[in-house]
Coordinates of C-alpha atoms in Angstrom, one line a residue:
M1 CA 18.7 17.0 5.7
S2 CA 18.0 13.3 5.2
T3 CA 19.6 10.6 7.4
F4 CA 19.2 7.0 8.1
A5 CA 19.6 4.7 11.2
A6 CA 23.1 4.4 12.6
S7 CA 24.4 1.0 11.7
H8 CA 26.1 0.5 15.1
L9 CA 22.8 0.7 17.0
S10 CA 20.4 -2.2 17.5
P11 CA 17.4 -1.7 15.2
S12 CA 14.8 -3.2 17.4
Y13 CA 14.2 -4.3 21.0
P14 CA 13.5 -7.2 21.5
D15 CA 10.0 -7.9 20.3
R16 CA 8.6 -4.7 18.7
A17 CA 5.3 -3.3 19.7
A18 CA 4.1 -1.5 16.6
W19 CA 1.1 -0.1 18.4
G20 CA 2.8 1.5 21.3
T21 CA 6.0 2.2 23.1
A22 CA 9.0 -0.2 23.3
P23 CA 11.2 0.2 26.4
K24 CA 14.2 1.1 24.2
L25 CA 14.3 3.2 21.1
R26 CA 15.3 1.7 17.8
A27 CA 18.4 3.0 16.0
W28 CA 16.5 5.4 13.8
Q29 CA 14.3 6.6 16.6
Q30 CA 17.3 7.4 18.8
E31 CA 19.1 9.1 15.9
A32 CA 16.0 11.2 15.1
F33 CA 15.5 12.0 18.7
D34 CA 19.2 13.1 19.1
L35 CA 18.9 15.3 16.0
Y36 CA 15.8 16.9 17.4
S37 CA 17.4 17.5 20.8
R38 CA 20.5 19.1 19.3
H39 CA 18.6 21.7 17.3
E40 CA 15.5 22.2 19.5
P41 CA 13.5 23.4 16.5
R42 CA 10.0 24.8 16.6
D43 CA 9.0 22.7 13.6
F44 CA 10.4 19.3 12.8
L45 CA 9.1 17.0 10.0
T46 CA 9.9 13.3 10.4
V47 CA 9.2 11.0 7.5
A48 CA 9.3 7.3 8.5
T49 CA 7.9 4.3 6.6
P50 CA 4.7 2.9 7.9
G51 CA 5.4 0.3 10.6
A52 CA 8.7 1.9 11.7
G53 CA 7.4 3.2 15.0
K54 CA 6.6 6.9 14.7
T55 CA 4.3 6.8 17.7
T56 CA 7.0 5.6 20.1
Y57 CA 9.4 8.2 18.7
A58 CA 7.0 11.1 19.0
L59 CA 5.9 10.2 22.6
R60 CA 9.6 10.0 23.6
I61 CA 10.0 13.6 22.4
A62 CA 6.8 14.6 24.2
S63 CA 8.0 13.0 27.4
D64 CA 11.4 14.8 27.3
L65 CA 9.8 18.2 26.6
L66 CA 7.4 17.7 29.4
D67 CA 10.1 16.6 31.8
R68 CA 12.2 19.7 31.0
G69 CA 9.3 22.1 31.2
V70 CA 9.6 23.2 27.6
I71 CA 5.9 22.4 27.1
R72 CA 3.0 22.0 29.5
A73 CA 0.3 20.6 27.1
I74 CA 0.1 18.3 24.1
T75 CA -2.4 18.3 21.2
I76 CA -2.3 15.3 18.9
V77 CA -4.0 15.8 15.5
T78 CA -5.0 12.6 13.6
P79 CA -6.9 11.8 10.4
T80 CA -9.5 9.6 12.0
E81 CA -11.5 9.0 15.2
H82 CA -10.0 5.6 15.7
L83 CA -6.5 7.0 15.7
K84 CA -7.4 9.4 18.4
R85 CA -8.0 6.5 20.7
Q86 CA -5.0 4.6 19.5
W87 CA -2.7 7.6 20.3
A88 CA -4.4 8.0 23.8
D89 CA -3.8 4.3 24.5
A90 CA -0.1 4.5 23.6
A91 CA 0.4 7.8 25.5
G92 CA -1.2 6.3 28.6
R93 CA 1.4 3.5 28.6
V94 CA 4.2 6.1 29.1
G95 CA 2.3 8.1 31.7
I96 CA 0.9 10.8 29.5
G97 CA -2.9 11.4 29.9
I98 CA -4.5 12.2 26.6
D99 CA -8.3 12.8 26.2
P100 CA -9.5 11.2 23.0
E101 CA -13.1 12.1 23.5
F102 CA -12.6 15.9 23.6
K103 CA -15.3 17.7 21.8
N104 CA -15.3 21.3 20.4
S105 CA -18.4 22.0 22.5
Q106 CA -16.5 21.3 25.7
G107 CA -13.9 24.1 25.4
T108 CA -11.7 22.5 28.0
T109 CA -10.9 19.1 29.3
S110 CA -10.3 17.5 32.7
R111 CA -7.1 18.5 34.6
D112 CA -6.3 14.8 34.7
Y113 CA -5.2 15.1 31.1
T114 CA -2.0 16.6 29.8
G115 CA -3.6 17.1 26.4
V116 CA -6.2 16.1 23.9
A117 CA -6.4 14.1 20.6
V118 CA -8.5 15.6 17.9
T119 CA -9.0 15.1 14.1
Y120 CA -8.0 17.5 11.3
A121 CA -11.7 17.9 10.5
Q122 CA -12.5 18.8 14.1
V123 CA -9.9 21.5 14.2
A124 CA -11.0 23.0 10.9
M125 CA -14.6 23.3 12.3
H126 CA -13.5 25.6 15.1
P127 CA -9.9 26.8 14.7
A128 CA -10.3 29.8 17.0
L129 CA -11.1 27.4 19.9
H130 CA -8.0 25.4 19.3
R131 CA -5.9 28.5 18.9
A132 CA -7.1 29.8 22.3
R133 CA -6.2 26.4 23.9
T134 CA -2.8 26.5 22.2
E135 CA -2.1 30.1 23.5
A136 CA -3.2 29.3 27.0
R137 CA -0.4 26.9 27.7
K138 CA 3.0 26.1 26.1
T139 CA 1.9 23.4 23.7
L140 CA 3.5 20.7 21.6
V141 CA 1.3 19.8 18.6
I142 CA 1.9 16.4 17.1
F143 CA 0.5 16.1 13.6
D144 CA -0.1 12.4 12.7
E145 CA 0.1 12.0 8.9
I146 CA 0.6 15.7 8.3
H147 CA -0.2 15.4 4.6
H148 CA -3.9 15.3 5.6
A149 CA -3.6 19.0 6.5
G150 CA -3.9 19.8 2.8
D151 CA -6.9 17.5 2.1
A152 CA -9.1 20.6 1.7
K153 CA -8.2 24.3 1.7
S154 CA -10.4 24.8 4.8
W155 CA -8.4 22.1 6.6
G156 CA -5.1 23.6 5.8
D157 CA -6.2 27.1 6.7
G158 CA -7.8 25.9 9.9
I159 CA -4.7 24.0 11.0
R160 CA -2.5 27.0 10.3
E161 CA -4.8 29.4 12.3
A162 CA -5.2 27.0 15.2
F163 CA -1.6 26.0 15.8
E164 CA 0.5 29.0 14.6
P165 CA 1.1 30.0 18.2
A166 CA 2.3 26.5 19.3
A167 CA 5.6 26.3 21.2
R168 CA 6.6 23.2 19.3
R169 CA 5.2 21.4 16.3
L170 CA 6.2 17.8 15.4
Q171 CA 5.0 16.6 11.9
L172 CA 4.9 12.9 11.2
T173 CA 4.1 11.1 8.0
G174 CA 4.9 7.8 6.4
T175 CA 3.8 9.1 2.9
P176 CA 5.1 12.6 2.4
F177 CA 3.4 13.1 -0.9
R178 CA 0.0 14.0 -2.2
S179 CA -2.0 13.7 -5.4
D180 CA -2.5 17.5 -5.6
D181 CA -0.2 20.5 -5.0
N182 CA -2.0 22.0 -2.0
P183 CA 0.8 23.2 0.3
I184 CA 0.9 21.4 3.7
P185 CA 1.0 23.8 6.7
F186 CA 4.2 24.1 8.7
V187 CA 6.1 21.9 6.1
G188 CA 9.2 23.6 4.5
Y189 CA 9.6 23.5 0.7
Q190 CA 12.8 24.1 -1.4
E191 CA 13.0 24.8 -5.1
D192 CA 14.7 22.0 -7.0
A193 CA 16.8 22.2 -10.2
E194 CA 13.6 22.0 -12.3
G195 CA 12.0 24.9 -10.5
F196 CA 9.5 22.8 -8.6
K197 CA 9.1 23.2 -4.8
R198 CA 9.7 20.0 -2.9
S199 CA 8.9 19.2 0.7
V200 CA 11.9 19.0 2.9
A201 CA 12.1 16.4 5.8
D202 CA 14.3 17.1 8.8
Y203 CA 14.7 13.3 9.2
S204 CA 13.8 10.5 6.8
Y205 CA 13.7 6.8 7.3
G206 CA 12.5 4.9 4.2
Y207 CA 11.2 1.4 3.6
G208 CA 14.5 0.2 2.2
P209 CA 16.6 1.1 5.2
A210 CA 13.9 -0.1 7.5
L211 CA 13.9 -3.5 5.7
D212 CA 17.7 -3.7 6.0
D213 CA 17.4 -3.0 9.7
G214 CA 14.7 -5.7 10.2
V215 CA 12.2 -3.1 11.4
V216 CA 9.6 -3.9 8.7
R217 CA 8.6 -7.0 6.8
P218 CA 9.5 -7.7 3.2
V219 CA 6.4 -7.6 1.0
I220 CA 5.7 -10.2 -1.7
F221 CA 3.1 -9.1 -4.2
L222 CA 1.1 -11.9 -6.0
A223 CA -0.5 -10.5 -9.1
Y224 CA -3.5 -12.2 -10.8
S225 CA -4.7 -11.7 -14.4
G226 CA -7.6 -13.5 -16.1
E227 CA -10.4 -13.4 -18.6
M228 CA -13.1 -10.8 -18.1
K229 CA -16.4 -10.5 -19.9
W230 CA -19.0 -7.8 -19.3
R231 CA -21.9 -5.9 -20.9
T232 CA -21.6 -2.2 -21.3
R233 CA -24.3 0.4 -20.7
A234 CA -25.0 0.4 -24.4
G235 CA -25.6 -3.4 -24.4
D236 CA -22.4 -4.4 -26.1
E237 CA -20.7 -7.6 -24.8
I238 CA -16.9 -7.2 -24.4
A239 CA -14.2 -9.6 -23.4
A240 CA -10.6 -8.8 -22.4
T241 CA -7.7 -10.3 -20.6
L242 CA -6.5 -8.5 -17.5
G243 CA -2.8 -8.2 -17.6
T244 CA -2.5 -7.6 -21.4
P245 CA -2.2 -4.2 -23.1
L246 CA -5.6 -2.5 -23.0
T247 CA -7.0 0.9 -23.6
K248 CA -7.9 3.1 -20.6
D249 CA -11.6 2.3 -21.0
Q250 CA -11.0 -1.4 -21.4
L251 CA -8.7 -1.5 -18.4
S252 CA -11.1 0.4 -16.1
Q253 CA -14.0 -1.9 -17.1
A254 CA -12.0 -5.1 -16.9
W255 CA -10.7 -4.0 -13.5
R256 CA -14.3 -3.3 -12.4
A257 CA -15.4 -6.7 -13.6
A258 CA -12.6 -8.4 -11.7
L259 CA -13.6 -6.8 -8.4
D260 CA -17.3 -7.6 -8.9
P261 CA -18.3 -10.0 -6.1
K262 CA -20.7 -11.7 -8.5
G263 CA -17.7 -12.9 -10.6
D264 CA -15.3 -15.8 -10.0
W265 CA -12.1 -13.7 -10.2
I266 CA -12.3 -12.2 -6.8
R267 CA -13.5 -15.4 -5.2
Q268 CA -10.6 -17.4 -6.7
V269 CA -8.1 -14.7 -5.6
M270 CA -9.4 -14.7 -2.0
Q271 CA -9.3 -18.5 -2.0
A272 CA -5.6 -18.3 -3.0
A273 CA -5.0 -15.7 -0.4
D274 CA -6.5 -17.9 2.3
R275 CA -4.3 -20.8 1.2
R276 CA -1.4 -18.4 1.6
L277 CA -2.6 -17.4 5.0
T278 CA -2.7 -21.0 6.1
E279 CA 0.9 -21.4 5.0
V280 CA 2.0 -18.2 6.8
R281 CA 0.3 -19.4 10.0
R282 CA 2.6 -22.4 10.2
G283 CA 5.3 -19.9 11.2
V284 CA 3.2 -17.1 12.5
P285 CA 0.2 -18.8 14.3
D286 CA -1.9 -15.6 14.8
A287 CA -1.3 -14.2 11.3
G288 CA -4.4 -12.5 10.0
G289 CA -5.6 -11.3 6.6
L290 CA -7.2 -8.1 5.4
V291 CA -9.4 -7.5 2.3
I292 CA -9.5 -3.8 1.3
A293 CA -12.8 -3.2 -0.5
T294 CA -14.0 -0.3 -2.6
D295 CA -17.5 0.1 -1.0
H296 CA -19.8 -1.2 1.6
E297 CA -21.8 -3.5 -0.7
A298 CA -18.6 -5.2 -2.0
A299 CA -17.2 -5.6 1.5
R300 CA -20.3 -7.5 2.8
A301 CA -20.2 -9.7 -0.3
Y302 CA -16.5 -10.4 0.1
A303 CA -17.2 -11.4 3.7
R304 CA -19.8 -13.9 2.5
H305 CA -17.2 -15.4 0.1
L306 CA -14.7 -15.8 2.9
R307 CA -17.2 -17.6 5.1
N308 CA -17.8 -20.1 2.3
I309 CA -14.1 -20.5 1.7
T310 CA -13.0 -20.8 5.4
G311 CA -16.1 -21.9 7.2
E312 CA -15.5 -18.9 9.6
G313 CA -17.1 -15.5 9.7
A314 CA -15.0 -12.4 8.7
T315 CA -15.0 -9.2 10.7
V316 CA -16.4 -6.4 8.5
V317 CA -15.5 -2.8 9.3
L318 CA -17.4 0.0 7.5
S319 CA -16.6 3.7 7.6
D320 CA -20.0 4.6 8.9
D321 CA -20.1 2.0 11.6
P322 CA -20.0 3.6 15.1
G323 CA -18.5 0.5 16.5
A324 CA -15.7 0.3 13.9
S325 CA -12.9 1.1 16.4
K326 CA -14.0 -1.6 18.8
K327 CA -14.2 -4.1 16.0
I328 CA -10.6 -3.2 14.8
K329 CA -9.3 -3.5 18.4
A330 CA -11.0 -6.8 19.0
F331 CA -9.7 -8.3 15.7
A332 CA -6.2 -7.1 16.6
A333 CA -6.3 -9.0 19.9
S334 CA -7.9 -12.1 18.5
Q335 CA -6.7 -15.0 16.3
D336 CA -9.5 -14.6 13.7
R337 CA -8.4 -15.2 10.1
W338 CA -10.0 -12.3 8.1
L339 CA -10.9 -8.7 8.3
V340 CA -12.8 -6.9 5.5
A341 CA -12.7 -3.1 5.5
V342 CA -13.6 -0.1 3.4
R343 CA -10.7 2.4 3.9
M344 CA -11.0 2.3 7.7
V345 CA -7.7 0.5 8.0
S346 CA -5.9 2.2 5.1
E347 CA -3.8 4.4 7.2
G348 CA -2.3 4.5 10.7
V349 CA -4.3 1.7 12.2
D350 CA -1.9 -0.8 13.8
I351 CA -2.8 -4.5 13.6
P352 CA 0.7 -6.1 13.8
R353 CA -0.5 -9.6 13.0
L354 CA -1.8 -8.7 9.5
C355 CA 0.4 -10.7 7.2
V356 CA -1.8 -11.3 4.1
G357 CA -3.8 -8.8 2.1
V358 CA -6.1 -8.6 -0.9
Y359 CA -6.1 -5.3 -2.7
A360 CA -9.7 -5.4 -3.9
T361 CA -10.3 -1.7 -4.4
S362 CA -10.3 0.5 -7.4
T363 CA -8.4 3.3 -5.6
S364 CA -4.9 3.4 -7.1
T365 CA -3.2 6.7 -6.1
P366 CA 0.4 6.2 -4.9
L367 CA -0.6 7.7 -1.6
F368 CA -3.5 5.3 -0.9
F369 CA -1.5 2.3 -2.2
A370 CA 1.5 3.1 0.1
Q371 CA -0.9 3.5 3.1
A372 CA -2.7 0.3 2.3
V373 CA 0.5 -1.8 2.0
G374 CA 1.7 -0.1 5.2
R375 CA -0.9 -2.2 7.1
F376 CA 1.1 -5.3 6.4
V377 CA 4.7 -4.3 6.9
R378 CA 4.7 -3.9 10.7
A379 CA 7.1 -6.7 11.8
R380 CA 7.2 -8.1 15.3
K381 CA 10.2 -10.3 14.9
R382 CA 12.7 -10.9 12.2
G383 CA 11.8 -13.3 9.4
E384 CA 8.1 -12.4 9.1
T385 CA 7.0 -11.7 5.5
A386 CA 3.9 -10.0 4.1
S387 CA 1.9 -11.1 1.1
V388 CA -0.4 -8.8 -0.9
F389 CA -2.6 -10.1 -3.7
L390 CA -3.6 -7.6 -6.4
P391 CA -5.0 -7.5 -9.9
S392 CA -2.5 -7.3 -12.8
V393 CA -3.2 -3.6 -13.5
P394 CA -0.2 -1.6 -14.8
T395 CA -0.7 1.2 -12.2
L396 CA -0.6 -1.2 -9.3
M397 CA 2.2 -3.3 -10.8
G398 CA 4.3 -0.1 -11.1
L399 CA 3.6 1.0 -7.5
A400 CA 4.4 -2.5 -6.2
N401 CA 7.8 -2.4 -8.1
E402 CA 8.5 1.0 -6.6
M403 CA 8.0 0.1 -2.9
E404 CA 11.4 1.4 -2.0
V405 CA 11.1 4.7 -3.9
E406 CA 11.0 7.7 -1.6
R407 CA 8.8 10.6 -2.6
D408 CA 8.5 14.2 -1.6
H409 CA 5.5 16.5 -1.9
V410 CA 5.9 18.6 -5.1
L411 CA 4.2 21.9 -5.7
N412 CA 3.4 23.2 -9.2
R413 CA 4.1 19.9 -10.8
R414 CA 3.6 19.0 -14.4
P415 CA 0.5 17.1 -15.5
P416 CA 0.8 13.4 -14.7
E417 CA 2.5 11.3 -17.4
D418 CA 0.3 9.0 -19.5
G419 CA -0.7 6.0 -17.5
L420 CA 0.0 7.5 -14.1
D421 CA -3.2 9.7 -13.8
D422 CA -5.7 7.3 -12.3
S423 CA -8.5 9.9 -11.7
L424 CA -10.4 8.7 -14.8
L425 CA -10.0 5.1 -13.6
E426 CA -11.3 5.9 -10.2
Q427 CA -14.3 7.7 -11.7
A428 CA -15.1 4.7 -13.9
N429 CA -15.0 2.4 -10.9
R430 CA -16.7 4.7 -8.4
K431 CA -19.9 3.2 -7.0
Q432 CA -23.0 5.3 -7.9
D433 CA -26.2 5.3 -5.9
N434 CA -28.1 6.3 -9.1
P435 CA -26.6 4.5 -12.2
D436 CA -26.0 6.7 -15.1
V437 CA -28.6 5.2 -17.4
V438 CA -29.7 7.1 -20.5
G439 CA -32.7 6.1 -22.6
D440 CA -32.6 2.4 -23.3
E441 CA -29.0 1.9 -22.1
L442 CA -28.4 -0.9 -19.7
P443 CA -26.2 -0.6 -16.5
F444 CA -22.7 -2.1 -16.6
E445 CA -23.1 -5.8 -16.0
T446 CA -20.3 -8.4 -15.2
M447 CA -21.0 -11.6 -17.1
E448 CA -18.1 -13.8 -16.4
T449 CA -14.6 -13.5 -14.8
T450 CA -11.9 -16.1 -14.2
A451 CA -8.6 -15.6 -12.4
T452 CA -5.2 -16.7 -13.6
F453 CA -1.9 -16.5 -11.6
D454 CA 0.3 -14.0 -13.3
R455 CA 3.5 -13.4 -11.4
V456 CA 5.2 -12.4 -8.2
L457 CA 6.8 -9.0 -7.6
F458 CA 9.5 -8.7 -5.0
D459 CA 12.3 -6.2 -4.4
G460 CA 11.9 -4.7 -7.9
G461 CA 12.0 -8.1 -9.6
E462 CA 9.3 -10.2 -11.2
F463 CA 9.1 -14.0 -10.8
G464 CA 6.8 -16.8 -12.1
T465 CA 5.8 -17.9 -15.6
G466 CA 2.0 -17.6 -15.2
A467 CA -0.2 -20.5 -14.3
E468 CA -3.8 -21.7 -13.8
V469 CA -5.4 -21.1 -10.4
G470 CA -5.0 -24.3 -8.3
S471 CA -2.0 -25.5 -10.4
A472 CA 1.3 -26.8 -8.9
E473 CA 3.1 -23.7 -10.4
E474 CA 0.8 -21.4 -8.4
E475 CA 1.2 -23.5 -5.3
D476 CA 5.0 -23.1 -5.6
F477 CA 4.6 -19.4 -4.7
L478 CA 1.6 -19.7 -2.3
G479 CA 3.5 -22.2 -0.3
L480 CA 6.6 -20.1 0.4
P481 CA 7.5 -20.3 4.1
G482 CA 6.0 -17.5 6.2
L483 CA 9.3 -16.9 8.0
L484 CA 12.1 -15.8 5.7
E485 CA 14.7 -13.1 5.6
P486 CA 14.6 -10.8 2.6
D487 CA 17.6 -12.4 0.9
Q488 CA 16.1 -15.8 1.5
V489 CA 12.8 -14.7 -0.2
A490 CA 14.7 -13.5 -3.3
T491 CA 16.8 -16.7 -3.5
L492 CA 13.8 -18.9 -3.2
L493 CA 11.8 -17.0 -5.7
R494 CA 14.6 -17.2 -8.3
K495 CA 14.8 -21.0 -7.6
R496 CA 11.1 -21.5 -8.0
Q497 CA 11.1 -19.6 -11.3
S498 CA 14.1 -21.4 -12.6
E499 CA 12.5 -24.8 -11.9
Q500 CA 9.3 -23.7 -13.6
Q501 CA 11.1 -22.5 -16.7
A502 CA 13.0 -25.7 -16.9
A503 CA 9.9 -27.8 -16.5
R504 CA 8.2 -25.8 -19.3
R505 CA 11.1 -26.2 -21.7
K506 CA 11.1 -30.0 -21.0
K507 CA 7.4 -30.2 -21.5
A508 CA 7.7 -28.3 -24.8
D509 CA 10.3 -30.8 -26.0
E510 CA 8.2 -33.9 -25.2
P511 CA 5.9 -35.4 -27.8
A512 CA 2.2 -35.0 -26.9
E513 CA -0.9 -36.5 -28.4
E514 CA -2.7 -33.1 -28.4
R515 CA -0.5 -30.1 -29.2
L516 CA -1.5 -26.6 -30.2
A517 CA -1.4 -25.9 -33.9
P518 CA 1.6 -23.8 -34.9
H519 CA -0.5 -20.7 -35.4
E520 CA -2.1 -21.2 -32.0
R521 CA 1.2 -21.7 -30.3
I522 CA 2.7 -18.6 -31.8
A523 CA -0.4 -16.5 -31.0
E524 CA -0.2 -17.6 -27.4
L525 CA 3.5 -16.7 -27.1
R526 CA 2.9 -13.3 -28.7
R527 CA 0.2 -12.5 -26.2
E528 CA 2.5 -13.5 -23.3
L529 CA 5.4 -11.4 -24.7
N530 CA 3.2 -8.4 -25.4
G531 CA 1.9 -8.6 -21.8
L532 CA 5.5 -8.6 -20.4
V533 CA 6.5 -5.8 -22.7
G534 CA 3.5 -3.8 -21.4
A535 CA 4.6 -4.3 -17.8
W536 CA 8.2 -3.4 -18.7
N537 CA 6.9 -0.2 -20.4
H538 CA 5.2 0.8 -17.2
R539 CA 8.3 0.0 -15.1
T540 CA 10.9 1.8 -17.3
G541 CA 8.9 4.3 -19.4
Q542 CA 10.4 2.9 -22.6
P543 CA 8.0 2.7 -25.6
H544 CA 6.8 -0.8 -26.6
G545 CA 8.6 -0.6 -29.9
V546 CA 12.0 0.3 -28.3
I547 CA 11.6 -2.7 -25.9
H548 CA 10.9 -5.1 -28.8
S549 CA 13.9 -3.7 -30.6
E550 CA 16.2 -4.2 -27.6
L551 CA 14.9 -7.8 -27.2
R552 CA 15.7 -8.4 -30.9
R553 CA 19.2 -7.1 -30.4
A554 CA 19.7 -9.2 -27.3
C555 CA 18.3 -12.4 -28.7
G556 CA 18.6 -12.0 -32.5
G557 CA 16.0 -13.0 -35.0
P558 CA 13.5 -11.2 -37.2
P559 CA 10.7 -8.9 -36.2
I560 CA 7.9 -10.4 -34.0
A561 CA 5.7 -10.9 -37.0
Q562 CA 8.2 -13.3 -38.6
A563 CA 9.7 -14.8 -35.5
T564 CA 9.4 -18.5 -34.7
A565 CA 7.9 -19.9 -31.5
E566 CA 11.4 -20.7 -30.3
Q567 CA 12.6 -17.1 -31.0
I568 CA 9.6 -15.6 -29.2
Q569 CA 10.1 -17.9 -26.2
E570 CA 13.7 -16.8 -26.0
R571 CA 12.6 -13.1 -25.9
I572 CA 10.1 -14.0 -23.2
D573 CA 12.8 -15.6 -21.1
K574 CA 15.1 -12.6 -21.7
I575 CA 12.6 -10.0 -20.5
R576 CA 11.8 -12.1 -17.5
Q577 CA 15.5 -12.2 -16.8
W578 CA 15.6 -8.4 -17.0
A579 CA 12.7 -8.2 -14.5
T580 CA 14.4 -10.4 -11.9
Q581 CA 17.5 -8.2 -11.9
R582 CA 17.5 -5.5 -9.2
R583 CA 17.3 -2.0 -10.8

């Protein structure tokens, strides 16, 4: 079954603590707890959007089961070492002792602890040990982000062997879908009308309902395009505009060039993000920013850019850094501006003050994107907004527009549709220790990159008319207040876009000493229209030709090749109007 928070219950109390346990359950937490208590199931899958408070909810169930003697021990299974300590901290605040330092070599832990926190990998290394511990005492197993149990067959098999005898199993996830079709242990599947097996949640609480309840922040996505120039391994020099229709190869290389720390694109985008952070701090004084990088080398280079931009050092967290957890905890408690990380904070790590993000990674699976954006949605009070800066790449734009779409894990699925399979793109962007150089071929080299503000995506709509970095038009969106309700965000975005469109029309009507030649003006408008059609194609799945035909029917006029500048502009305005309307 799938249910949502009862409307008659208070959704939060009074200042939420995303990292721990609030003294009173939210509406969805209470409803899910009541549902669990009524049925007393052995297995229960709870799907709740990142930032909703799954930790508080799970520990409430654990406390109740301990108090009633249903269980005598707890095992918490997490994806990372850092999350083990985070769970232990939260459990300690409600009087449950959890050992986050438990090692397989120990076999047992101190009697001071009610249970242990372990990683999926740790369990898979010695499932027989954890099975014996589970059989020794009536145990509740809490699986944090249960989809990780299918990351590798050995993980899934190990988890199943270790915890099959558990008295109770509580599965938690904010992203109940995977990029593969490996079944997830202890998760139920039902066959749908098309013959595919879909995961079935016992309770679901998605981003949309959480946003309506004020439990999470609204997310404003600021997309940046720009001109990219690079030299291929064969020595050819290629230029392309990010945000316009490109082949898969061109797109992967243009994206790679945009994220290259040696180019201006990423520096300009981080500079814009820092201006946005300054604005957000007017209403949220301790607001922080996070840059999610592809690899260690890029992360360090981005930190150097941020020092030059802000005059302050940025905290850098790398996956192989033994002090990573301490750095994350120290940043969360500080008022420092920026954190740069490689995957370490992509999932589960709670830093409630993160309000601004830069998605500077080539990883583009729906799972990773949802987890990454989840770092910014953890609201502490109503009115806080989140801003995420990203490149104008169709895959990312589509994911940003689908923030409220709920997904299930599907087994035996069809091959991905064209444009949605980003494995080739990831491979093209993957950092190699030994560049693939053959004969006299040269390694990929970024020559020149420049950023351009493209548009804002919010609540399924698209706003903005494109502008140069540093322009007044860009500043209209960077300067949005940091404290706004979701409906106020949408209203203000529509207002800003309307004002910009009116200003452009007025400017086009005014005589000017230097104007584009007619063929230059038409070419510029065609490029803009084609870029918008490409984005609409990704959002709706309609072929480009069909979209152009619908625009002709809506606006009139001849085919694009014979259309006047005024007719093309009318079609641009029309497709932008479509984009601002909620689906």
